[in-house]
XYZ file of C-alpha atoms in Angstrom:
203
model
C 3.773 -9.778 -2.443
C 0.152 -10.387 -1.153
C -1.580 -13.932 0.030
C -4.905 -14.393 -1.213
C -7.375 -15.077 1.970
C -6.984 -19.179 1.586
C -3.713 -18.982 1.422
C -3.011 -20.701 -1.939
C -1.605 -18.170 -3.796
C 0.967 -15.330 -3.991
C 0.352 -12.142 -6.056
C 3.694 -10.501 -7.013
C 5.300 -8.337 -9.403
C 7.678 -9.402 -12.103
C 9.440 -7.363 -14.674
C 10.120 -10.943 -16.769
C 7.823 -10.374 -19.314
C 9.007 -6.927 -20.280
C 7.586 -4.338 -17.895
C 6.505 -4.773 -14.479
C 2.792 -6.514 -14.522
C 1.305 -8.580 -11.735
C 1.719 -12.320 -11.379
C 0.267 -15.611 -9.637
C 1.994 -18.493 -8.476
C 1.054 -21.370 -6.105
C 2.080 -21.113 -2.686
C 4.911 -23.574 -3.123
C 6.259 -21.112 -5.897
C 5.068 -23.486 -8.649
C 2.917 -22.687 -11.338
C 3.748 -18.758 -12.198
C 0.927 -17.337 -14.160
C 0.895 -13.788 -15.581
C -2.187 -12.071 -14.452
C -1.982 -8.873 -16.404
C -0.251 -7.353 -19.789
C -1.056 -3.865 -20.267
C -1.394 -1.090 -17.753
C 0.600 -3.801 -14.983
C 1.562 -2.554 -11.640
C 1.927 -3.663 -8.247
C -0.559 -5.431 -5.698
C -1.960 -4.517 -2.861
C -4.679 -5.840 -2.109
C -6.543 -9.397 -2.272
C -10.389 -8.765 -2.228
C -11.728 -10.869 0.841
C -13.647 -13.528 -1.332
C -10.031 -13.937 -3.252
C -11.516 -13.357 -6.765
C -9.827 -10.051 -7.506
C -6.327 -8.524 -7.190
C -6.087 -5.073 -6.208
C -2.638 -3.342 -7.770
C -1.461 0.069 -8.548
C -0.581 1.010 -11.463
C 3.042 1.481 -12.222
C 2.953 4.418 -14.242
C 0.003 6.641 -13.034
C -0.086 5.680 -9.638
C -3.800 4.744 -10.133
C -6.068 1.988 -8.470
C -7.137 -1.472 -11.152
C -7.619 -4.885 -10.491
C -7.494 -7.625 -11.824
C -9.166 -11.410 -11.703
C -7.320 -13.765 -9.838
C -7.634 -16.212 -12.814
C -6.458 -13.306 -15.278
C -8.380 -11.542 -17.581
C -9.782 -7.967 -18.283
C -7.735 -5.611 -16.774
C -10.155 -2.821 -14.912
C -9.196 0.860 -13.438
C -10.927 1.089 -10.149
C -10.503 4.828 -9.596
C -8.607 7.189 -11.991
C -7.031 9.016 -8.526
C -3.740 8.855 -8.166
C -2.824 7.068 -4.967
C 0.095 6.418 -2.985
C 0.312 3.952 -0.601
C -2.938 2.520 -1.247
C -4.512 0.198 1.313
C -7.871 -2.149 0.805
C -9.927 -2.368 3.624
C -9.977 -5.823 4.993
C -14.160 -6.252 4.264
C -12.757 -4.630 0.680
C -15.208 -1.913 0.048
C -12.708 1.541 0.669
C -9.354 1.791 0.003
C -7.076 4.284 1.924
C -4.312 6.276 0.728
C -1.931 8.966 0.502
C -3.038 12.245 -1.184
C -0.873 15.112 -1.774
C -2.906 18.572 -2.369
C -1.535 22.034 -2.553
C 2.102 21.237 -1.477
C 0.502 18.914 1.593
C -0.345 15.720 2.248
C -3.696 13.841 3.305
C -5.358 11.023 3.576
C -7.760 10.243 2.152
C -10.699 7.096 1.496
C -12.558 6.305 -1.792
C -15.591 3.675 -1.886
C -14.635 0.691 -4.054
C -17.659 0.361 -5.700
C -18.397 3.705 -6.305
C -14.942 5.241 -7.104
C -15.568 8.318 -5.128
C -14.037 10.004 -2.680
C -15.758 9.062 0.939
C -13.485 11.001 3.492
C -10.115 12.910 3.684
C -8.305 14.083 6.753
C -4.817 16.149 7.935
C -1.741 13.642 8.274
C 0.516 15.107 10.781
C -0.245 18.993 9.658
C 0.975 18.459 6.256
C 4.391 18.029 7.576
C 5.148 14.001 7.114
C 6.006 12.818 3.708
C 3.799 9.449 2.725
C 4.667 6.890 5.014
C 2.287 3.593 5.441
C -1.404 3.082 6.413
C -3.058 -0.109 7.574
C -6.400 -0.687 8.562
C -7.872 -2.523 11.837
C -9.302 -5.754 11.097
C -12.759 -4.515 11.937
C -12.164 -1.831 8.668
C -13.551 1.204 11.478
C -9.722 2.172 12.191
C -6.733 3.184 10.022
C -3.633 3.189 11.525
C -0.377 5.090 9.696
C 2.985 6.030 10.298
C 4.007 9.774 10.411
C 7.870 10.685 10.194
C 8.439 14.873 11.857
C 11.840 16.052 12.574
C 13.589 12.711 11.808
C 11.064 11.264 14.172
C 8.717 8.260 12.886
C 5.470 7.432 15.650
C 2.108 5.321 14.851
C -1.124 6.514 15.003
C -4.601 5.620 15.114
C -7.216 7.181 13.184
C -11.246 6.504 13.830
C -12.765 7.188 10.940
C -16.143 7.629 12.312
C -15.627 10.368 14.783
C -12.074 11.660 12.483
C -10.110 11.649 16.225
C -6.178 10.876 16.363
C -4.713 8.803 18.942
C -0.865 8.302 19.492
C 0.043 4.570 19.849
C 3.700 3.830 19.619
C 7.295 5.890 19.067
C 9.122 3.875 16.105
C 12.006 5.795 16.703
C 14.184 8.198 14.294
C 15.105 4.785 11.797
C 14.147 4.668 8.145
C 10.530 3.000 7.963
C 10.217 0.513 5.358
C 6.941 -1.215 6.233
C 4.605 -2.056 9.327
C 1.887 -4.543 9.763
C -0.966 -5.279 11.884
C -1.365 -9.227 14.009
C -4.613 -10.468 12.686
C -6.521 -9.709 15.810
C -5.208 -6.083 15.608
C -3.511 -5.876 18.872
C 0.024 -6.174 18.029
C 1.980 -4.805 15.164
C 5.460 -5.566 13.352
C 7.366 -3.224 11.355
C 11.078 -2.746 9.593
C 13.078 -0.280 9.963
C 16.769 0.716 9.305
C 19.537 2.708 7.864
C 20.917 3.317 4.323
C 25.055 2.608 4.297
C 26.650 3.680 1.475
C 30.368 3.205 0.959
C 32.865 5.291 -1.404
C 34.625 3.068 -4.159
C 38.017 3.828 -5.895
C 38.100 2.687 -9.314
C 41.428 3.056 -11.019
C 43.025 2.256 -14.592
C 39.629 3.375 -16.513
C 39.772 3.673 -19.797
């Protein structure tokens, strides 16, 4: 789910309707509206003047958006993106590009569509983990997971130079976040537990 800038109202996704397309509701939880109907998705994004809803799309992993009163549905970029991430002044969006059997990330200008940068994310040798931007929109800051091994970076995206800011530990990453002011961070991580049922009498 994503909180639009005055706090209001929650974005989500809802498969209630049919197929997974992006809703609104109040803060409260009151007053669910369906924002979109056709090419639906999930959001990720709240544009800083909370008009638009940035969301993915479901089934071509491209970028749209959508008004935050509903309407017109519109594709933002025709890349496919994973783990897309709006800059917080919302004019690039970072993401996850994979590229002759390696992965990179990558930045697109909103308004333009194109591609603006791309850099190496860990040598190729992390799958697509999370990226989140510095409140300032200079820094991106993403998770790379090596040998069972998850640790945050930071990436400048002005001078393209790495700096290693934190060991996560070997856990199953789910999803980080930056404070606000960008000096802190929270993130979830964990194990899958699976048990072994034995069903008898089956007909």
């Amino acid at each position: 789910p994503q909180v639009s800038p005055d706090n209001r109202f929650i974005f989500f996704t809802s498969n209630k309707s049919g197929s997974n397309q992006v809703w609104r509701m109040n803060a409260d939880g009151t007053a669910q509206m369906q924002l979109t109907r056709n090419e639906g998705g999930y959001p990720c994004a709240v544009s800083p003047d909370g008009n638009w809803v940035f969301y993915r799309s479901g089934l071509r992993s491209t970028l749209w958006k959508v008004s935050s009163e509903g309407g017109p549905e519109v594709e933002v970029s025709d890349r496919n993106m994973t783990r897309p991430a709006i800059s917080p002044d919302g004019t690039h969006v970072a993401y996850f590009s994979y590229k002759n059997k390696k992965w990179t990330i990558a930045v697109t200008n909103l308004a333009e569509g194109k591609q603006t940068a791309a850099f190496d994310y860990a040598d190729g040798k992390s799958t697509a983990v999370k990226i989140a931007w510095s409140p300032d929109s200079r820094t991106l800051l993403y998770v790379s997971n090596v040998d069972m091994k998850n640790t945050l970076w930071r990436l400048a995206l002005d001078s393209g130079k790495t700096e290693f800011v934190a060991d996560l530990g070997g856990d199953l990453i789910d999803d980080f976040s930056l404070a606000p002011d960008g000096n802190g961070f929270a993130f979830i991580r964990g194990k899958w537990l699976h048990d072994v049922v034995l069903i008898k009498g089956l007909k």
